[in-house]
XYZ file of C-alpha atoms in Angstrom:
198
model
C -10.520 -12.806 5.653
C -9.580 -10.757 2.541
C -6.699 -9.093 1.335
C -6.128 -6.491 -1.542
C -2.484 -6.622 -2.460
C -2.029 -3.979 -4.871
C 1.818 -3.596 -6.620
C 3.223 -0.974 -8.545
C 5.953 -1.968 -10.899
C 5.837 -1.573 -14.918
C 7.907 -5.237 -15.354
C 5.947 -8.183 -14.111
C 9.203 -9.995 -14.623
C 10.365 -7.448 -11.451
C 11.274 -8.555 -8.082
C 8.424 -6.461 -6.878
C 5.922 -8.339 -8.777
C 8.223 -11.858 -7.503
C 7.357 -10.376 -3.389
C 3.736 -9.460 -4.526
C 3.157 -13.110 -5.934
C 4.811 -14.492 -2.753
C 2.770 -13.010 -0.143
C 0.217 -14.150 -2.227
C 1.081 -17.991 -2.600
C 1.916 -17.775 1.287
C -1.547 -16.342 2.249
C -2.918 -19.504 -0.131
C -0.621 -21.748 1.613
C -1.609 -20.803 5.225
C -4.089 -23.319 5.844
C -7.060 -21.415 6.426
C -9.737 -19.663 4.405
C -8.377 -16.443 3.409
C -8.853 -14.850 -0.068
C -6.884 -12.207 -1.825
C -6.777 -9.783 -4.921
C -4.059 -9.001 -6.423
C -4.303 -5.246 -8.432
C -1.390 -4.264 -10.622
C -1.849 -1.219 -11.388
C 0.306 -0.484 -14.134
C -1.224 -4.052 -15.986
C -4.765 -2.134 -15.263
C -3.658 1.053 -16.727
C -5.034 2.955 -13.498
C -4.412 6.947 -14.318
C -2.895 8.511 -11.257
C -2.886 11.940 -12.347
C -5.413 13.862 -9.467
C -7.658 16.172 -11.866
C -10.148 18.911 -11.512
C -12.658 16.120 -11.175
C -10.891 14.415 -8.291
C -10.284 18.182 -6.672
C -14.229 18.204 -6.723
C -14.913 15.036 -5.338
C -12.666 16.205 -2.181
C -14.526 19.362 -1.889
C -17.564 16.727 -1.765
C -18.739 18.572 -4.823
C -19.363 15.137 -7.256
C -19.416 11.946 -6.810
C -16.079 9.683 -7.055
C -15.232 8.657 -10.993
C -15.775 5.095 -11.757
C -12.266 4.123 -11.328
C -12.273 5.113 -7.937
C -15.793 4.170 -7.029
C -14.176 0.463 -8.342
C -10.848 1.348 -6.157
C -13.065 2.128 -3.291
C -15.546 -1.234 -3.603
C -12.276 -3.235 -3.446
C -10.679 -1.725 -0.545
C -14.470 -2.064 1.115
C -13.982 -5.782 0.691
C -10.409 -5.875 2.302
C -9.767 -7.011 6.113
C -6.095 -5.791 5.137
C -4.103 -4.089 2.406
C -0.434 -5.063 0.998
C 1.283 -2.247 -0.465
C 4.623 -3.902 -2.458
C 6.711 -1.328 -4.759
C 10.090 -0.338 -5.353
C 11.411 2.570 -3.759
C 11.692 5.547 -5.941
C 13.597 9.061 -3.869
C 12.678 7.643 -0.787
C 8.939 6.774 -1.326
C 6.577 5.187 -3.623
C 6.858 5.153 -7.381
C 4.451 8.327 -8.527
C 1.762 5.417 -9.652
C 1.149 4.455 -6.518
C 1.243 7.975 -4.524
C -0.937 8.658 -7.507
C -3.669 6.144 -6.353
C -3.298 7.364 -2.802
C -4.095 10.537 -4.337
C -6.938 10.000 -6.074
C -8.596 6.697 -3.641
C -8.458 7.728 -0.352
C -10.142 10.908 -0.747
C -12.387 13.049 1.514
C -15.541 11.216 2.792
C -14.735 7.583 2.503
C -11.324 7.840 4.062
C -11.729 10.172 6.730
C -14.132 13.089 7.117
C -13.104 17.014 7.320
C -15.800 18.294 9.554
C -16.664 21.824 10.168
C -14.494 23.056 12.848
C -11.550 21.000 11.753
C -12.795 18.281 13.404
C -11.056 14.654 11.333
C -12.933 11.703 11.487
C -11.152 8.511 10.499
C -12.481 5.981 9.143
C -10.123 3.151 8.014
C -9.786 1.573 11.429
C -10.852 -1.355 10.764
C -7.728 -1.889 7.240
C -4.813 -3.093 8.613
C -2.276 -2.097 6.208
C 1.113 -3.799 5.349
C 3.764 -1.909 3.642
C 6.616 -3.690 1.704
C 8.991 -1.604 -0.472
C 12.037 -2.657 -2.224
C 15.048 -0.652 -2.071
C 18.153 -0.143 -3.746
C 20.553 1.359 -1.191
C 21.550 -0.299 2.503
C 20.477 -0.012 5.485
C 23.308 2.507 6.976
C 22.231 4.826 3.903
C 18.938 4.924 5.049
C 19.673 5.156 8.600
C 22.618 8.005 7.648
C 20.361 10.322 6.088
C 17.262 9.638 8.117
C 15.344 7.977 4.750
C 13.698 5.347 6.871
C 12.561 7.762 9.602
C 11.438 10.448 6.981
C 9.175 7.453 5.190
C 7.589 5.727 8.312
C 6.796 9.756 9.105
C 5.258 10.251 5.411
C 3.743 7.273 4.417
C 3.000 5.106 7.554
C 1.988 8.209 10.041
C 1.340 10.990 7.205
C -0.931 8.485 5.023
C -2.570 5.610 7.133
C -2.471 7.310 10.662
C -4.147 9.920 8.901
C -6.892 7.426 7.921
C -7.119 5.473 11.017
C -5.696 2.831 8.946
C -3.223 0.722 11.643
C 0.014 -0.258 9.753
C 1.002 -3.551 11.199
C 3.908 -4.291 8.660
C 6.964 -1.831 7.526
C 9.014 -3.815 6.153
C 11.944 -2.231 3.350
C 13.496 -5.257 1.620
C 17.137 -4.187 0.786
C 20.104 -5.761 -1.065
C 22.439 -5.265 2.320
C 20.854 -8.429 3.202
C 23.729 -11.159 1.689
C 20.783 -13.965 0.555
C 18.824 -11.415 -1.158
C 16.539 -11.740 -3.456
C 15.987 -15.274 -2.332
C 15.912 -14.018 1.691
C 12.990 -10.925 0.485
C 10.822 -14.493 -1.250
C 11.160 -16.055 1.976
C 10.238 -12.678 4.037
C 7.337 -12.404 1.365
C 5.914 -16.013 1.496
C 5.952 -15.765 5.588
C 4.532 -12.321 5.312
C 1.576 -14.130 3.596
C 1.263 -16.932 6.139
C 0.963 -14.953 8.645
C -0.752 -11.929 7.168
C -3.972 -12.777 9.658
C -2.524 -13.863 12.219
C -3.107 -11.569 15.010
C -6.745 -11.173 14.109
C -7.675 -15.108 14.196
C-alpha cells in the first residue's frame, strides 16, 4: 500500500519535518511492502493562495491547474494520507489549509449535485492527522481547542469528503520525554500505518 505524507513546515531542520521523516522510516521499517511519498510543500514552493482560476474550477467551469491536477494524481495513488504540521491558532499553518483549499475541490473530492445532494468520494483515503503543538493539554482541553479542531478539520474537512480519519493525534510538550516520546509516537505511527487494512 501507498502513503502520501505531505508536511508543512518552512525549516527542514523542524521537529515537524523530524515526525514526518519518522513515520516515514517506520512505514520502511515495518516489514512489508508499503511505499510512501513524502511532499513538502514549502521545499516544492506549492502556492496556496485559492484564485479566480481555482473559484472556476469549483464552479466546474475549467479544468484543475497543473499543480493541482499533479496534487490530485498523487493523492489518486495514496491508500492513506499523513498530514504532519505545527499548530498555528488552533489549526494548520495557512500553507497547508491553503492546499486543502485549492486540492480537494468540487468534483474529485466530493460532488455538489443539483438539489444539494453531496456525494463523497474519498472513502476509500484513510487519513492520519499529526500536528505539533505548543501549549498543554489542559489549555487545549480549557478552551475547547481540541474539540473545536477535531470539529474543523477532522469532521469539517475529511467527513466532508468521505475521507475516514483513523489517526488524531496532537503531539504536545506536556508530555515530559518530548521531543524524543513524539519520534517514538511517529516511528510506531509508521509501523503500523496499515495495519488495520492488512
Amino acid at each position: 500500500m501507498h502513503a502520501l505524507i505531505v508536511v508543512s513546515h518552512p525549516n527542514r531542520e523542524s521537529l515537524t519535518h523530524a515526525v514526518a521523516n519518522h513515520i516515514a522510516s517506520g512505514l520502511s521499517a515495518s516489514g512489508r511492502h508499503h511505499t510512501f511519498e513524502l511532499a513538502d510543500l514549502a521545499a516544492e514552493g506549492f502556492d496556496p493562495r485559492f484564485t479566480a482560476a481555482d473559484l472556476a474550477l469549483h464552479r466546474r467551469e475549467t479544468p484543475p491547474a497543473p499543480d493541482v491536477a499533479a496534487e490530485h494524481a498523487r493523492l489518486d495513488r495514496a491508500d492513506a494520507l499523513v498530514l504532519v504540521y505545527p499548530v498555528y491558532w488552533w489549526s494548520f499553518p495557512g500553507m497547508l489549509k491553503g492546499w486543502i483549499d485549492r486540492v480537494f475541490t468540487n468534483g474529485w473530492a466530493y460532488d455538489e449535485e443539483p438539489g444539494g445532494k453531496l456525494v463523497k468520494k474519498l472513502g476509500h483515503l484513510a487519513v492520519h492527522l499529526v500536528g505539533i503543538g505548543g501549549a498543554n493539554m489542559g489549555t487545549y482541553d480549557r478552551h475547547g481547542y481540541a474539540t473545536a479542531m477535531k470539529t474543523q478539520i477532522d469532521h469539517g474537512i475529511f467527513g466532508y469528503c468521505g475521507a475516514p480519519v483513523v489517526t488524531s493525534e496532537l503531539l504536545l510538550p506536556s508530555d515530559r520525554e518530548a521531543p524524543s516520546s513524539h519520534i517514538h509516537k511517529a516511528r510506531a505511527l509508521g509501523q503500523n500505518l496499515f495495519s488495520r487494512k492488512e
